[in-house]
Tab-separated table of C-alpha atoms in Angstrom:
chain	number	residue	atom	x	y	z
R	271	VAL	CA	-1.983	-1.261	14.598
R	272	TYR	CA	0.932	-2.419	12.453
R	273	ASP	CA	4.073	-2.900	14.514
R	274	GLY	CA	6.121	-4.611	11.822
R	275	PRO	CA	8.393	-3.188	9.150
R	276	ASP	CA	7.045	-1.317	6.175
R	277	GLU	CA	8.051	-0.436	2.630
R	278	VAL	CA	7.085	2.641	0.639
R	279	HIS	CA	6.316	2.368	-3.081
R	280	LYS	CA	6.014	5.564	-5.120
R	281	PHE	CA	4.157	5.898	-8.397
R	282	ILE	CA	3.233	8.827	-10.616
R	283	VAL	CA	-0.090	9.367	-12.355
R	284	ASP	CA	0.628	11.244	-15.594
R	285	VAL	CA	-2.928	11.079	-16.918
R	286	PRO	CA	-5.920	11.304	-14.557
R	287	SER	CA	-7.370	7.797	-14.506
R	288	PHE	CA	-8.995	5.035	-12.525
R	289	VAL	CA	-6.471	2.909	-10.651
R	290	SER	CA	-6.859	-0.320	-8.705
R	291	VAL	CA	-4.196	-2.020	-6.602
R	292	THR	CA	-4.047	-5.571	-5.279
R	293	LEU	CA	-1.705	-6.818	-2.556
R	294	ASN	CA	-1.077	-10.551	-2.395
R	295	GLY	CA	0.337	-11.200	1.070
R	296	ASN	CA	1.215	-14.862	1.022
R	297	ASN	CA	2.125	-15.648	4.607
R	298	SER	CA	1.427	-12.801	6.981
R	299	PRO	CA	-1.296	-10.309	7.858
R	300	MET	CA	-0.480	-7.087	6.047
R	301	GLY	CA	-1.994	-3.738	5.254
R	302	MET	CA	-1.503	-1.249	2.457
R	303	PHE	CA	-2.140	2.436	2.724
R	304	LEU	CA	-2.434	4.910	-0.153
R	305	TYR	CA	-1.242	8.475	0.404
R	306	ASP	CA	-0.734	11.497	-1.810
R	307	TYR	CA	1.992	12.829	0.452
R	308	ASN	CA	5.341	11.124	1.137
R	309	CYS	CA	5.384	11.487	4.915
R	310	GLY	CA	2.157	9.545	5.410
R	311	GLY	CA	-0.110	12.549	5.228
R	312	ASN	CA	-3.596	12.494	3.714
R	313	CYS	CA	-4.445	8.800	3.681
R	314	ILE	CA	-6.697	8.110	0.686
R	315	ASN	CA	-7.399	4.401	1.089
R	316	VAL	CA	-6.627	1.385	3.306
R	317	ALA	CA	-6.881	-2.349	2.615
R	318	GLU	CA	-5.850	-5.328	4.729
R	319	THR	CA	-5.250	-9.025	4.178
R	320	GLY	CA	-6.668	-11.658	6.496
R	321	ALA	CA	-4.874	-12.985	9.568
R	322	GLY	CA	-3.010	-15.604	7.514
R	323	GLY	CA	-2.188	-13.370	4.569
R	324	GLY	CA	-4.215	-13.416	1.382
R	325	THR	CA	-5.373	-10.597	-0.846
R	326	ALA	CA	-6.190	-6.961	-0.149
R	327	THR	CA	-7.532	-4.694	-2.895
R	328	PHE	CA	-8.152	-1.028	-3.530
R	329	ALA	CA	-11.224	-0.992	-5.759
R	330	PRO	CA	-10.887	1.187	-8.864
R	331	MET	CA	-10.626	4.816	-7.768
R	332	PHE	CA	-10.063	7.979	-9.739
R	333	LEU	CA	-6.656	9.567	-9.163
R	334	SER	CA	-5.664	13.009	-10.407
R	335	LEU	CA	-2.230	13.932	-11.725
R	336	GLY	CA	0.494	13.633	-9.139
R	337	GLU	CA	2.742	11.480	-7.004
R	338	TYR	CA	1.254	8.765	-4.823
R	339	TYR	CA	2.708	6.444	-2.221
R	340	ILE	CA	1.628	2.988	-1.134
R	341	ILE	CA	2.939	1.897	2.229
R	342	VAL	CA	2.914	-1.877	2.710
R	343	ASP	CA	3.097	-2.744	6.390
R	344	LYS	CA	3.427	-6.101	8.102
R	345	ASP	CA	1.248	-6.753	11.160
R	346	LEU	CA	3.841	-8.664	13.144
R	347	ALA	CA	6.949	-7.123	14.672
R	348	THR	CA	9.038	-10.213	13.883
R	349	GLY	CA	11.079	-10.605	10.724
R	350	ASN	CA	11.124	-8.107	7.894
R	351	LEU	CA	9.464	-7.581	4.561
R	352	ALA	CA	12.430	-9.199	2.816
R	353	ASN	CA	11.239	-12.591	4.095
R	354	THR	CA	7.534	-11.820	3.750
R	355	LYS	CA	6.392	-12.572	0.235
R	356	TYR	CA	4.003	-10.158	-1.420
R	357	THR	CA	3.335	-8.949	-4.919
């Protein structure tokens, strides 16, 4: 359960291809969730960092044409993503 703030990142796949995504959460446990629907419908993949942050990765996966959304969510309810470093 992620009680902290989240950010939504949209990207478009113009050519069907394999895509991998890495989240580097430097100082907080975080999760990232890949959807093909803006309102959080149809979750395709989930990856989480460790308790102290670190790296979470979606292994290469084939994505068809379309819009996709990655929600990055912080595990803690304190603070906000503005002061939680991730790339």
